[in-house]
Coordinates of C-alpha atoms in Angstrom, one line a residue:
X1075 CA 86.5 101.4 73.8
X1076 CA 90.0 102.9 73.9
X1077 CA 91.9 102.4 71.2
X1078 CA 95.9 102.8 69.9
X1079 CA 98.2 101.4 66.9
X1080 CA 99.3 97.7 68.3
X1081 CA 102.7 99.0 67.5
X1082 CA 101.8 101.3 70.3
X1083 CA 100.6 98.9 72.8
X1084 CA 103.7 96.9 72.3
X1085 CA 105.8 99.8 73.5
X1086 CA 103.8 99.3 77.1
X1087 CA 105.6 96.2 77.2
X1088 CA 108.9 98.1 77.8
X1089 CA 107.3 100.6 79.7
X1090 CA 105.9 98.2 82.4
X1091 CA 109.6 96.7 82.5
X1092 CA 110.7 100.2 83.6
X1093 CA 108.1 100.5 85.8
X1094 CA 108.6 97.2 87.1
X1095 CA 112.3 98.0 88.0
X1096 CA 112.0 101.2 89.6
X1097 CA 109.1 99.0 91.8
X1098 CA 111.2 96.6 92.6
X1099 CA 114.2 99.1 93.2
X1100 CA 111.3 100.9 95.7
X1101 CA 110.9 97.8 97.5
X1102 CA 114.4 97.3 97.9
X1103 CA 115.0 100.2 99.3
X1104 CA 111.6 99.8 102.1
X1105 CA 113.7 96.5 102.5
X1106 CA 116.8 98.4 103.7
X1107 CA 115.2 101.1 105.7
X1108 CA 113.6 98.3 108.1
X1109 CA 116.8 96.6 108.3
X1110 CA 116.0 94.4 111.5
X1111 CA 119.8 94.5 112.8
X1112 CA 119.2 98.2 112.5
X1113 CA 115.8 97.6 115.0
X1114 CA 117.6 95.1 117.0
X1115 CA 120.8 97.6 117.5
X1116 CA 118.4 100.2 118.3
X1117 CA 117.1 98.4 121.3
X1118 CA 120.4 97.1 122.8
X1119 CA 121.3 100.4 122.6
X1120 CA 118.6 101.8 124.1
X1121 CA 118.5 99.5 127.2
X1122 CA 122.9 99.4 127.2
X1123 CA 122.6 103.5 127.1
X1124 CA 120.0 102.6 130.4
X1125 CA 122.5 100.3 131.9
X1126 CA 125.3 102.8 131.5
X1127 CA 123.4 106.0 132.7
X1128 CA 122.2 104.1 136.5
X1129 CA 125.8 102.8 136.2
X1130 CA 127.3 106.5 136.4
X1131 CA 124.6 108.1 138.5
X1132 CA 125.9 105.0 141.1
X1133 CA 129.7 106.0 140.4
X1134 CA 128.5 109.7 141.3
X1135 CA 126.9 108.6 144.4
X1136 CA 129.2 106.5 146.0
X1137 CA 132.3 109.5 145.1
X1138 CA 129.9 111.9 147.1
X1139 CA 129.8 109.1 149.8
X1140 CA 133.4 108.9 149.5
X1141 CA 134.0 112.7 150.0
X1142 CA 132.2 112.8 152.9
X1143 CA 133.9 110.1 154.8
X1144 CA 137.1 111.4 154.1
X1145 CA 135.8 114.8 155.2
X1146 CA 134.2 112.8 158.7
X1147 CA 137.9 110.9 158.9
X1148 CA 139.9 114.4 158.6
X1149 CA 137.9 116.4 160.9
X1150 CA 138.1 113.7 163.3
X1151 CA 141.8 113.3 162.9
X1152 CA 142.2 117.3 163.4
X1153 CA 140.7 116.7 166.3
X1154 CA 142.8 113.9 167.8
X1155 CA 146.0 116.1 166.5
X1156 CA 144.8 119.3 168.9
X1157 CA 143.7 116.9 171.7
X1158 CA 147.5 115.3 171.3
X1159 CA 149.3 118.5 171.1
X1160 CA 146.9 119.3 174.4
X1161 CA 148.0 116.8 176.1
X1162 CA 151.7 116.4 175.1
X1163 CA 151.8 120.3 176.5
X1164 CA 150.7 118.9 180.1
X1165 CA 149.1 121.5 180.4
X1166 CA 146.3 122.2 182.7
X1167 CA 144.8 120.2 185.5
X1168 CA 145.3 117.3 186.5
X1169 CA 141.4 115.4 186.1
X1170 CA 141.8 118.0 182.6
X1171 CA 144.4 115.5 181.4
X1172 CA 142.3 112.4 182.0
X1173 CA 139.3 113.4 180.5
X1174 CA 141.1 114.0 177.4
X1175 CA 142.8 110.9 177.4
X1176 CA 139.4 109.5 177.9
X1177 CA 138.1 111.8 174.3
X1178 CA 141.5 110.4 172.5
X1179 CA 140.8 106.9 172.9
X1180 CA 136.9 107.7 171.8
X1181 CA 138.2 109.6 169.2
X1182 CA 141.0 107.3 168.1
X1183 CA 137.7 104.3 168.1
X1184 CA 135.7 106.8 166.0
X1185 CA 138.4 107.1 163.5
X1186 CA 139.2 103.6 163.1
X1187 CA 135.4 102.9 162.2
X1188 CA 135.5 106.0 160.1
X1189 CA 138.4 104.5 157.8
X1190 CA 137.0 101.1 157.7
X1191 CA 133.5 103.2 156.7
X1192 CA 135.9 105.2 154.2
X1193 CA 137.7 101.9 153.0
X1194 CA 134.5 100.2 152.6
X1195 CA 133.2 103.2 150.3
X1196 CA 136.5 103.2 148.4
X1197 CA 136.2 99.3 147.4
X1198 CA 132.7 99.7 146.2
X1199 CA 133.5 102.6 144.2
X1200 CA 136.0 100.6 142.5
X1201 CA 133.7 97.5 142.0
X1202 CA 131.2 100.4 140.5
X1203 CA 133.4 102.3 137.9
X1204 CA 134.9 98.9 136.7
X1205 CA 131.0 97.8 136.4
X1206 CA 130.8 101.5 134.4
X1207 CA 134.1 101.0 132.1
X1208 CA 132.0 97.4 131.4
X1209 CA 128.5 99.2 130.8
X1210 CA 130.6 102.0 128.5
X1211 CA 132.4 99.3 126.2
X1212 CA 129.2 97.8 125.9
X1213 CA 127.7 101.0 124.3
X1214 CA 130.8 101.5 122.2
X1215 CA 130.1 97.7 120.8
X1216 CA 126.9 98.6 120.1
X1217 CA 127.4 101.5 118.2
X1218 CA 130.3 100.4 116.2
X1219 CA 128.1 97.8 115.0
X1220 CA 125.2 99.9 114.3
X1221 CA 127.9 102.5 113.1
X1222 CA 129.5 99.7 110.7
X1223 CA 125.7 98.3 109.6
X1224 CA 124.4 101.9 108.9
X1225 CA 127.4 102.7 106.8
X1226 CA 126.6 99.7 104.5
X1227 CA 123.5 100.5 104.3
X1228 CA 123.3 103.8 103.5
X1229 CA 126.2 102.9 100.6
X1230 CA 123.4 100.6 99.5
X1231 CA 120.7 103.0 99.2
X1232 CA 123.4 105.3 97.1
X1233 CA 123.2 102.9 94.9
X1234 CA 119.8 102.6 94.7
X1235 CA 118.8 106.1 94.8
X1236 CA 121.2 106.5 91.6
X1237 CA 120.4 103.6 89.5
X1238 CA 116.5 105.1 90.3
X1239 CA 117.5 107.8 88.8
X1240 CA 119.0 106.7 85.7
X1241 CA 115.7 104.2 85.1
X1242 CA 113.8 107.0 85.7
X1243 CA 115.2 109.0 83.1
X1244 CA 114.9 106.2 80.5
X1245 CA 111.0 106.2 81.4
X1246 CA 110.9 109.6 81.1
X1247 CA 112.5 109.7 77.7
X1248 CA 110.6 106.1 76.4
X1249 CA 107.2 107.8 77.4
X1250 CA 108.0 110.9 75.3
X1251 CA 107.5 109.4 72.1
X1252 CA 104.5 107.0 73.5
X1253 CA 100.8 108.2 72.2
X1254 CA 99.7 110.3 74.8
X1255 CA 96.3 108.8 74.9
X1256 CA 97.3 105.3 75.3
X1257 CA 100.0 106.4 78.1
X1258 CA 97.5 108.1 80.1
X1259 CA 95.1 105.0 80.4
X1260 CA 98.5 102.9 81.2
X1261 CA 99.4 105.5 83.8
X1262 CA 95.8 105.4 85.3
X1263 CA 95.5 101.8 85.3
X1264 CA 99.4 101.3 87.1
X1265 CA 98.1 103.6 90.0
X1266 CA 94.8 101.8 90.6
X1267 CA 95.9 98.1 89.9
X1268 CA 99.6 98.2 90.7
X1269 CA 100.6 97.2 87.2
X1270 CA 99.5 99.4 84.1
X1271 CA 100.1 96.9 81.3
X1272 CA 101.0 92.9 81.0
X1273 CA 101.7 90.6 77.7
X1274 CA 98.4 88.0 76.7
X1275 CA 100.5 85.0 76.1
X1276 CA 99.0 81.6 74.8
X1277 CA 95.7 82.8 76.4
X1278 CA 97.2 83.3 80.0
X1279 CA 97.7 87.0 81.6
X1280 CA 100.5 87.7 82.3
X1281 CA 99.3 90.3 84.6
X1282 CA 97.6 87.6 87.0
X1283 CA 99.0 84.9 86.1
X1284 CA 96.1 83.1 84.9
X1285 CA 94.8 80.9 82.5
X1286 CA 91.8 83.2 80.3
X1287 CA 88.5 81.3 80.2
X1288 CA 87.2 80.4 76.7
X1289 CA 84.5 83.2 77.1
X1290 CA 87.2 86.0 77.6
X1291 CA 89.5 84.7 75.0
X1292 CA 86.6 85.0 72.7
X1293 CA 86.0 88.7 73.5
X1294 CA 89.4 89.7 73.2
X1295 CA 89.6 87.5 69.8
X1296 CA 86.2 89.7 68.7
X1297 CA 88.1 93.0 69.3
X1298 CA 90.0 94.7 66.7
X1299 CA 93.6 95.2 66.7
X1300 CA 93.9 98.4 67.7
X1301 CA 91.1 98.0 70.5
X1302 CA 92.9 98.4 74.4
X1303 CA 91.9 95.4 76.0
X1304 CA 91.9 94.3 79.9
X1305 CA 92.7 91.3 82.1
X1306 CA 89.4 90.6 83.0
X1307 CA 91.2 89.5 86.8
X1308 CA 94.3 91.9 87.5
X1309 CA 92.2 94.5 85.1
X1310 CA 95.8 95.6 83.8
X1311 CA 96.2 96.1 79.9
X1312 CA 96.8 93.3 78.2
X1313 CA 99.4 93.8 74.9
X1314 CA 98.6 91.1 72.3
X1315 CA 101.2 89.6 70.3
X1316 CA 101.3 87.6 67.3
X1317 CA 101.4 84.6 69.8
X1318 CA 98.9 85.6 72.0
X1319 CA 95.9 83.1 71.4

């Protein structure tokens, strides 16, 4: 059996408190990192960023749609301005002049449906970079409130990266003057079990919580002073005090 001065197991006391902070201060800090407004902001943003990318390839679309009925409404209307200037000449024969007062009419028809096509074009492209402008301010929502949330975050992981480091330093510094024997088995028994040392109280562990039964009690009563004992449940080592039984 291991053993070390009680004075010396006492000191695990303080050093589980250290370790327990820096723990905790690691758990915090998991806590932050999976922030579920973070998650949450993610998504939205992920299906807004959707939203707003059909949104603009439908703006580009309909602008393309919209160039090329101007472009079928101008050549159409260059037409009508040579047939005009044809006819307004009065030159050429007679059934000549007719026919292309028959095309002028066509074409003037052909125009009109062109601009209505054109006009029709023009109001859903408006109706699609309003729904755009919508889609975009949505995004900007989105990341000014994941913008905003990440800040505070991130300002609350400073924090708990530098108080870390100060706890650390007082471990560090406390296990220094700890017997190196004793501080090994605690270090051993903290990565296995979780916790590496807890205080035997009025017969309960503090390490699990629980009430010893009689037959433990006894062993741990058997063993001398300066014997390292274990929670015979959380299998942490138990520090006896002058209260302990």
């Amino acid at each position: 059996m291991a053993k070390a001065a009680p004075a010396e197991q006492l000191k695990l006391l303080e050093l589980q408190g250290l370790d327990a902070k820096l723990k905790s201060l690691s758990n915090r800090r998991r806590s932050l990192e999976s922030d579920s407004r973070i998650t949450d902001l993610e998504a939205a943003l992920s299906v807004a960023n959707g939203d707003l990318g059909a949104a603009k390839v439908a703006v580009h679309d309909a602008e393309l749609e919209l160039k090329r009925a101007e472009a079928d409404v101008e050549q159409v209307a260059s037409r009508i301005e040579r047939d005009e200037a044809k006819l307004n000449s009065g030159t050429g024969l007679s059934k000549d002049l007719v026919a292309l007062q028959r095309d002028l009419v066509s074409l003037n028809k052909r125009r009109s449906d062109l601009e209505d096509v054109e006009l029709e074009v023009l109001e859903r492209l408006d109706s699609l970079r309003l729904r755009q402008a919508t889609q975009q301010q949505i995004v900007d929502d989105i990341q000014g409130s994941f913008g905003s949330i990440r800040s505070d975050l991130d300002e609350q992981l400073a924090e708990i990266a530098a108080e870390a480091t100060v706890v650390r330093g007082k471990r560090a510094k406390f296990a220094e003057g700890m017997d190196s024997g004793l501080l090994a088995i605690y270090e051993k028994t903290l990565a296995k079990r979780g916790v590496g040392a807890a205080r035997l109280f009025h017969g309960t562990s503090e390490g699990s919580g629980m009430q010893l039964s009689p037959g433990d009690l006894a062993e741990i009563k058997a063993a001398a002073e300066d014997d390292v004992v274990f929670c015979p449940d959380s299998g942490c080592i138990l520090v006896r005090s002058a209260e302990w039984a």
